[in-house]
């Protein structure tokens, strides 16, 4: 599942977000468990985000759900139709300090779009590191999923870090637990968790 994509403010409008998504999806679809799709939830009515993800290669599904009173629509990138990524290099590195610094420069609305409050407030590297360490247990308890892989990447362009992507590969333990589990079934699927 892809959470949210935000590119550092000085690097927006250059196609970096689209490239980050494409490369992260390509990586997720290539892990040894070979998920059939990458899915994400978009707020119902958030047409700008849906257009962005469609341009990056995602398609709509008929699945919707509500979380904390907010309606979402599930969209997907299927392995059989995926064309791949271009131009942004993803380097595996967990840099909670840099991510906290970047997010700290954003307003609360952008911070919430990226992490949904999962990194804690006030936003700091310790809160991000804590979330990373607790993620497999959280998915098992709250989403009825076994997580096989959690990888954190920095997106680099022209020798400088310009973004952040997290990928989780998991399988539903209980397909009736929520609409995403039902849609993906018991086959492994990838989730792009947090991206900035």
C-alpha positions as protocol buffer text, in pm:
chain_id: "A"
residue {
  index: 1
  type: UNK
  ca { x: 0 y: 0 z: 0 }
}
residue {
  index: 2
  type: UNK
  ca { x: 129 y: 342 z: -86 }
}
residue {
  index: 3
  type: UNK
  ca { x: 59 y: 595 z: 185 }
}
residue {
  index: 4
  type: UNK
  ca { x: 112 y: 948 z: 58 }
}
residue {
  index: 5
  type: UNK
  ca { x: 365 y: 1117 z: -166 }
}
residue {
  index: 6
  type: UNK
  ca { x: 510 y: 1459 z: -97 }
}
residue {
  index: 7
  type: UNK
  ca { x: 833 y: 1596 z: -243 }
}
residue {
  index: 8
  type: UNK
  ca { x: 1047 y: 1849 z: -55 }
}
residue {
  index: 9
  type: UNK
  ca { x: 908 y: 2194 z: -133 }
}
residue {
  index: 10
  type: UNK
  ca { x: 1210 y: 2316 z: -331 }
}
residue {
  index: 11
  type: UNK
  ca { x: 1203 y: 2010 z: -557 }
}
residue {
  index: 12
  type: UNK
  ca { x: 834 y: 2004 z: -655 }
}
residue {
  index: 13
  type: UNK
  ca { x: 699 y: 2028 z: -1010 }
}
residue {
  index: 14
  type: UNK
  ca { x: 991 y: 1843 z: -1171 }
}
residue {
  index: 15
  type: UNK
  ca { x: 838 y: 1494 z: -1200 }
}
residue {
  index: 16
  type: UNK
  ca { x: 1026 y: 1365 z: -896 }
}
residue {
  index: 17
  type: UNK
  ca { x: 713 y: 1242 z: -715 }
}
residue {
  index: 18
  type: UNK
  ca { x: 598 y: 1045 z: -1020 }
}
residue {
  index: 19
  type: UNK
  ca { x: 945 y: 895 z: -1061 }
}
residue {
  index: 20
  type: UNK
  ca { x: 960 y: 807 z: -691 }
}
residue {
  index: 21
  type: UNK
  ca { x: 626 y: 627 z: -712 }
}
residue {
  index: 22
  type: UNK
  ca { x: 721 y: 441 z: -1030 }
}
residue {
  index: 23
  type: UNK
  ca { x: 1055 y: 326 z: -893 }
}
residue {
  index: 24
  type: UNK
  ca { x: 909 y: 227 z: -555 }
}
residue {
  index: 25
  type: UNK
  ca { x: 635 y: 25 z: -728 }
}
residue {
  index: 26
  type: UNK
  ca { x: 892 y: -141 z: -953 }
}
residue {
  index: 27
  type: UNK
  ca { x: 1098 y: -235 z: -649 }
}
residue {
  index: 28
  type: UNK
  ca { x: 796 y: -363 z: -458 }
}
residue {
  index: 29
  type: UNK
  ca { x: 684 y: -579 z: -750 }
}
residue {
  index: 30
  type: UNK
  ca { x: 1032 y: -730 z: -781 }
}
residue {
  index: 31
  type: UNK
  ca { x: 1080 y: -853 z: -423 }
}
residue {
  index: 32
  type: UNK
  ca { x: 1112 y: -1234 z: -388 }
}
residue {
  index: 33
  type: UNK
  ca { x: 751 y: -1286 z: -274 }
}
residue {
  index: 34
  type: UNK
  ca { x: 640 y: -1132 z: -608 }
}
residue {
  index: 35
  type: UNK
  ca { x: 325 y: -940 z: -513 }
}
residue {
  index: 36
  type: UNK
  ca { x: 65 y: -918 z: -788 }
}
residue {
  index: 37
  type: UNK
  ca { x: -21 y: -555 z: -717 }
}
residue {
  index: 38
  type: UNK
  ca { x: 62 y: -244 z: -518 }
}
residue {
  index: 39
  type: UNK
  ca { x: -239 y: -71 z: -365 }
}
residue {
  index: 40
  type: UNK
  ca { x: -312 y: 262 z: -200 }
}
residue {
  index: 41
  type: UNK
  ca { x: -603 y: 452 z: -55 }
}
residue {
  index: 42
  type: UNK
  ca { x: -695 y: 798 z: -184 }
}
residue {
  index: 43
  type: UNK
  ca { x: -945 y: 1021 z: -9 }
}
residue {
  index: 44
  type: UNK
  ca { x: -1273 y: 1015 z: -197 }
}
residue {
  index: 45
  type: UNK
  ca { x: -1307 y: 1338 z: -392 }
}
residue {
  index: 46
  type: UNK
  ca { x: -931 y: 1412 z: -386 }
}
residue {
  index: 47
  type: UNK
  ca { x: -916 y: 1429 z: -766 }
}
residue {
  index: 48
  type: UNK
  ca { x: -572 y: 1589 z: -783 }
}
residue {
  index: 49
  type: UNK
  ca { x: -417 y: 1289 z: -604 }
}
residue {
  index: 50
  type: UNK
  ca { x: -608 y: 1040 z: -819 }
}
residue {
  index: 51
  type: UNK
  ca { x: -488 y: 1216 z: -1136 }
}
residue {
  index: 52
  type: UNK
  ca { x: -130 y: 1207 z: -1004 }
}
residue {
  index: 53
  type: UNK
  ca { x: -145 y: 833 z: -933 }
}
residue {
  index: 54
  type: UNK
  ca { x: -316 y: 757 z: -1267 }
}
residue {
  index: 55
  type: UNK
  ca { x: -33 y: 943 z: -1443 }
}
residue {
  index: 56
  type: UNK
  ca { x: 213 y: 727 z: -1247 }
}
residue {
  index: 57
  type: UNK
  ca { x: 42 y: 407 z: -1370 }
}
residue {
  index: 58
  type: UNK
  ca { x: -228 y: 329 z: -1112 }
}
residue {
  index: 59
  type: UNK
  ca { x: -587 y: 233 z: -1199 }
}
residue {
  index: 60
  type: UNK
  ca { x: -911 y: 262 z: -1003 }
}
residue {
  index: 61
  type: UNK
  ca { x: -1080 y: -31 z: -833 }
}
residue {
  index: 62
  type: UNK
  ca { x: -1439 y: -64 z: -712 }
}
residue {
  index: 63
  type: UNK
  ca { x: -1326 y: -91 z: -348 }
}
residue {
  index: 64
  type: UNK
  ca { x: -1392 y: 186 z: -98 }
}
residue {
  index: 65
  type: UNK
  ca { x: -1368 y: 212 z: 280 }
}
residue {
  index: 66
  type: UNK
  ca { x: -1407 y: 454 z: 565 }
}
residue {
  index: 67
  type: UNK
  ca { x: -1139 y: 532 z: 823 }
}
residue {
  index: 68
  type: UNK
  ca { x: -1202 y: 770 z: 1111 }
}
residue {
  index: 69
  type: UNK
  ca { x: -1506 y: 910 z: 930 }
}
residue {
  index: 70
  type: UNK
  ca { x: -1318 y: 976 z: 605 }
}
residue {
  index: 71
  type: UNK
  ca { x: -1411 y: 790 z: 283 }
}
residue {
  index: 72
  type: UNK
  ca { x: -1130 y: 638 z: 75 }
}
residue {
  index: 73
  type: UNK
  ca { x: -1109 y: 466 z: -264 }
}
residue {
  index: 74
  type: UNK
  ca { x: -857 y: 185 z: -326 }
}
residue {
  index: 75
  type: UNK
  ca { x: -645 y: 215 z: -641 }
}
residue {
  index: 76
  type: UNK
  ca { x: -381 y: -26 z: -771 }
}
residue {
  index: 77
  type: UNK
  ca { x: -78 y: -84 z: -990 }
}
residue {
  index: 78
  type: UNK
  ca { x: -88 y: -440 z: -1124 }
}
residue {
  index: 79
  type: UNK
  ca { x: 236 y: -624 z: -1198 }
}
residue {
  index: 80
  type: UNK
  ca { x: 113 y: -745 z: -1537 }
}
residue {
  index: 81
  type: UNK
  ca { x: 67 y: -385 z: -1659 }
}
residue {
  index: 82
  type: UNK
  ca { x: 359 y: -215 z: -1488 }
}
residue {
  index: 83
  type: UNK
  ca { x: 602 y: -33 z: -1719 }
}
residue {
  index: 84
  type: UNK
  ca { x: 871 y: 53 z: -1464 }
}
residue {
  index: 85
  type: UNK
  ca { x: 1053 y: 353 z: -1326 }
}
residue {
  index: 86
  type: UNK
  ca { x: 1279 y: 621 z: -1465 }
}
residue {
  index: 87
  type: UNK
  ca { x: 1525 y: 890 z: -1350 }
}
residue {
  index: 88
  type: UNK
  ca { x: 1512 y: 893 z: -966 }
}
residue {
  index: 89
  type: UNK
  ca { x: 1755 y: 669 z: -776 }
}
residue {
  index: 90
  type: UNK
  ca { x: 1625 y: 502 z: -462 }
}
residue {
  index: 91
  type: UNK
  ca { x: 1899 y: 429 z: -209 }
}
residue {
  index: 92
  type: UNK
  ca { x: 1815 y: 212 z: 89 }
}
residue {
  index: 93
  type: UNK
  ca { x: 1883 y: 420 z: 397 }
}
residue {
  index: 94
  type: UNK
  ca { x: 1690 y: 490 z: 715 }
}
residue {
  index: 95
  type: UNK
  ca { x: 1751 y: 853 z: 799 }
}
residue {
  index: 96
  type: UNK
  ca { x: 1487 y: 946 z: 1056 }
}
residue {
  index: 97
  type: UNK
  ca { x: 1670 y: 1270 z: 1136 }
}
residue {
  index: 98
  type: UNK
  ca { x: 1653 y: 1395 z: 776 }
}
residue {
  index: 99
  type: UNK
  ca { x: 1288 y: 1291 z: 737 }
}
residue {
  index: 100
  type: UNK
  ca { x: 1197 y: 1467 z: 1063 }
}
residue {
  index: 101
  type: UNK
  ca { x: 1380 y: 1778 z: 945 }
}
residue {
  index: 102
  type: UNK
  ca { x: 1202 y: 1780 z: 608 }
}
residue {
  index: 103
  type: UNK
  ca { x: 859 y: 1719 z: 759 }
}
residue {
  index: 104
  type: UNK
  ca { x: 925 y: 1975 z: 1031 }
}
residue {
  index: 105
  type: UNK
  ca { x: 945 y: 2243 z: 760 }
}
residue {
  index: 106
  type: UNK
  ca { x: 595 y: 2156 z: 636 }
}
residue {
  index: 107
  type: UNK
  ca { x: 263 y: 2269 z: 779 }
}
residue {
  index: 108
  type: UNK
  ca { x: 47 y: 2029 z: 981 }
}
residue {
  index: 109
  type: UNK
  ca { x: -174 y: 1945 z: 680 }
}
residue {
  index: 110
  type: UNK
  ca { x: 124 y: 1816 z: 479 }
}
residue {
  index: 111
  type: UNK
  ca { x: 264 y: 1631 z: 780 }
}
residue {
  index: 112
  type: UNK
  ca { x: -70 y: 1456 z: 828 }
}
residue {
  index: 113
  type: UNK
  ca { x: -93 y: 1377 z: 456 }
}
residue {
  index: 114
  type: UNK
  ca { x: 244 y: 1202 z: 478 }
}
residue {
  index: 115
  type: UNK
  ca { x: 213 y: 1012 z: 805 }
}
residue {
  index: 116
  type: UNK
  ca { x: -149 y: 1034 z: 924 }
}
residue {
  index: 117
  type: UNK
  ca { x: -4 y: 1120 z: 1264 }
}
residue {
  index: 118
  type: UNK
  ca { x: 176 y: 784 z: 1285 }
}
residue {
  index: 119
  type: UNK
  ca { x: 516 y: 941 z: 1358 }
}
residue {
  index: 120
  type: UNK
  ca { x: 382 y: 1117 z: 1667 }
}
residue {
  index: 121
  type: UNK
  ca { x: 376 y: 1484 z: 1757 }
}
residue {
  index: 122
  type: UNK
  ca { x: 577 y: 1687 z: 1800 }
}
residue {
  index: 123
  type: UNK
  ca { x: 740 y: 1531 z: 1496 }
}
residue {
  index: 124
  type: UNK
  ca { x: 1093 y: 1407 z: 1573 }
}
residue {
  index: 125
  type: UNK
  ca { x: 1340 y: 1140 z: 1463 }
}
residue {
  index: 126
  type: UNK
  ca { x: 1273 y: 933 z: 1777 }
}
residue {
  index: 127
  type: UNK
  ca { x: 901 y: 913 z: 1692 }
}
residue {
  index: 128
  type: UNK
  ca { x: 980 y: 807 z: 1335 }
}
residue {
  index: 129
  type: UNK
  ca { x: 1229 y: 541 z: 1452 }
}
residue {
  index: 130
  type: UNK
  ca { x: 977 y: 412 z: 1707 }
}
residue {
  index: 131
  type: UNK
  ca { x: 710 y: 378 z: 1436 }
}
residue {
  index: 132
  type: UNK
  ca { x: 952 y: 189 z: 1213 }
}
residue {
  index: 133
  type: UNK
  ca { x: 1042 y: -56 z: 1490 }
}
residue {
  index: 134
  type: UNK
  ca { x: 677 y: -123 z: 1581 }
}
residue {
  index: 135
  type: UNK
  ca { x: 540 y: -147 z: 1225 }
}
residue {
  index: 136
  type: UNK
  ca { x: 528 y: -530 z: 1181 }
}
residue {
  index: 137
  type: UNK
  ca { x: 343 y: -574 z: 1510 }
}
residue {
  index: 138
  type: UNK
  ca { x: 107 y: -287 z: 1428 }
}
residue {
  index: 139
  type: UNK
  ca { x: 11 y: -441 z: 1092 }
}
residue {
  index: 140
  type: UNK
  ca { x: -49 y: -777 z: 1255 }
}
residue {
  index: 141
  type: UNK
  ca { x: -268 y: -635 z: 1532 }
}
residue {
  index: 142
  type: UNK
  ca { x: -449 y: -350 z: 1351 }
}
residue {
  index: 143
  type: UNK
  ca { x: -473 y: -477 z: 992 }
}
residue {
  index: 144
  type: UNK
  ca { x: -448 y: -857 z: 1028 }
}
residue {
  index: 145
  type: UNK
  ca { x: -144 y: -876 z: 801 }
}
residue {
  index: 146
  type: UNK
  ca { x: 195 y: -1046 z: 821 }
}
residue {
  index: 147
  type: UNK
  ca { x: 470 y: -810 z: 708 }
}
residue {
  index: 148
  type: UNK
  ca { x: 763 y: -980 z: 530 }
}
residue {
  index: 149
  type: UNK
  ca { x: 961 y: -675 z: 424 }
}
residue {
  index: 150
  type: UNK
  ca { x: 987 y: -313 z: 541 }
}
residue {
  index: 151
  type: UNK
  ca { x: 1245 y: -108 z: 355 }
}
residue {
  index: 152
  type: UNK
  ca { x: 1315 y: 263 z: 375 }
}
residue {
  index: 153
  type: UNK
  ca { x: 1471 y: 454 z: 85 }
}
residue {
  index: 154
  type: UNK
  ca { x: 1594 y: 803 z: 10 }
}
residue {
  index: 155
  type: UNK
  ca { x: 1515 y: 933 z: -337 }
}
residue {
  index: 156
  type: UNK
  ca { x: 1823 y: 1093 z: -493 }
}
residue {
  index: 157
  type: UNK
  ca { x: 1839 y: 1326 z: -793 }
}
residue {
  index: 158
  type: UNK
  ca { x: 2165 y: 1476 z: -918 }
}
residue {
  index: 159
  type: UNK
  ca { x: 2358 y: 1360 z: -612 }
}
residue {
  index: 160
  type: UNK
  ca { x: 2121 y: 1503 z: -350 }
}
residue {
  index: 161
  type: UNK
  ca { x: 1842 y: 1346 z: -141 }
}
residue {
  index: 162
  type: UNK
  ca { x: 1506 y: 1491 z: -245 }
}
residue {
  index: 163
  type: UNK
  ca { x: 1249 y: 1245 z: -112 }
}
residue {
  index: 164
  type: UNK
  ca { x: 1166 y: 949 z: 108 }
}
residue {
  index: 165
  type: UNK
  ca { x: 981 y: 623 z: 32 }
}
residue {
  index: 166
  type: UNK
  ca { x: 890 y: 326 z: 252 }
}
residue {
  index: 167
  type: UNK
  ca { x: 778 y: -8 z: 114 }
}
residue {
  index: 168
  type: UNK
  ca { x: 613 y: -294 z: 301 }
}
residue {
  index: 169
  type: UNK
  ca { x: 540 y: -637 z: 156 }
}
residue {
  index: 170
  type: UNK
  ca { x: 276 y: -833 z: 341 }
}
residue {
  index: 171
  type: UNK
  ca { x: 2 y: -1091 z: 321 }
}
residue {
  index: 172
  type: UNK
  ca { x: -349 y: -1080 z: 469 }
}
residue {
  index: 173
  type: UNK
  ca { x: -400 y: -1309 z: 765 }
}
residue {
  index: 174
  type: UNK
  ca { x: -778 y: -1250 z: 768 }
}
residue {
  index: 175
  type: UNK
  ca { x: -917 y: -1146 z: 428 }
}
residue {
  index: 176
  type: UNK
  ca { x: -1247 y: -1037 z: 585 }
}
residue {
  index: 177
  type: UNK
  ca { x: -1076 y: -792 z: 825 }
}
residue {
  index: 178
  type: UNK
  ca { x: -1092 y: -489 z: 590 }
}
residue {
  index: 179
  type: UNK
  ca { x: -1153 y: -405 z: 222 }
}
residue {
  index: 180
  type: UNK
  ca { x: -782 y: -398 z: 133 }
}
residue {
  index: 181
  type: UNK
  ca { x: -731 y: -749 z: 272 }
}
residue {
  index: 182
  type: UNK
  ca { x: -1041 y: -869 z: 87 }
}
residue {
  index: 183
  type: UNK
  ca { x: -925 y: -714 z: -239 }
}
residue {
  index: 184
  type: UNK
  ca { x: -568 y: -848 z: -217 }
}
residue {
  index: 185
  type: UNK
  ca { x: -657 y: -1189 z: -73 }
}
residue {
  index: 186
  type: UNK
  ca { x: -390 y: -1416 z: 70 }
}
residue {
  index: 187
  type: UNK
  ca { x: -131 y: -1348 z: -203 }
}
residue {
  index: 188
  type: UNK
  ca { x: 157 y: -1119 z: -103 }
}
residue {
  index: 189
  type: UNK
  ca { x: 104 y: -753 z: -190 }
}
residue {
  index: 190
  type: UNK
  ca { x: 318 y: -446 z: -152 }
}
residue {
  index: 191
  type: UNK
  ca { x: 229 y: -127 z: 28 }
}
residue {
  index: 192
  type: UNK
  ca { x: 406 y: 201 z: -25 }
}
residue {
  index: 193
  type: UNK
  ca { x: 372 y: 314 z: 334 }
}
residue {
  index: 194
  type: UNK
  ca { x: 505 y: 665 z: 369 }
}
residue {
  index: 195
  type: UNK
  ca { x: 656 y: 878 z: 100 }
}
residue {
  index: 196
  type: UNK
  ca { x: 777 y: 1234 z: 109 }
}
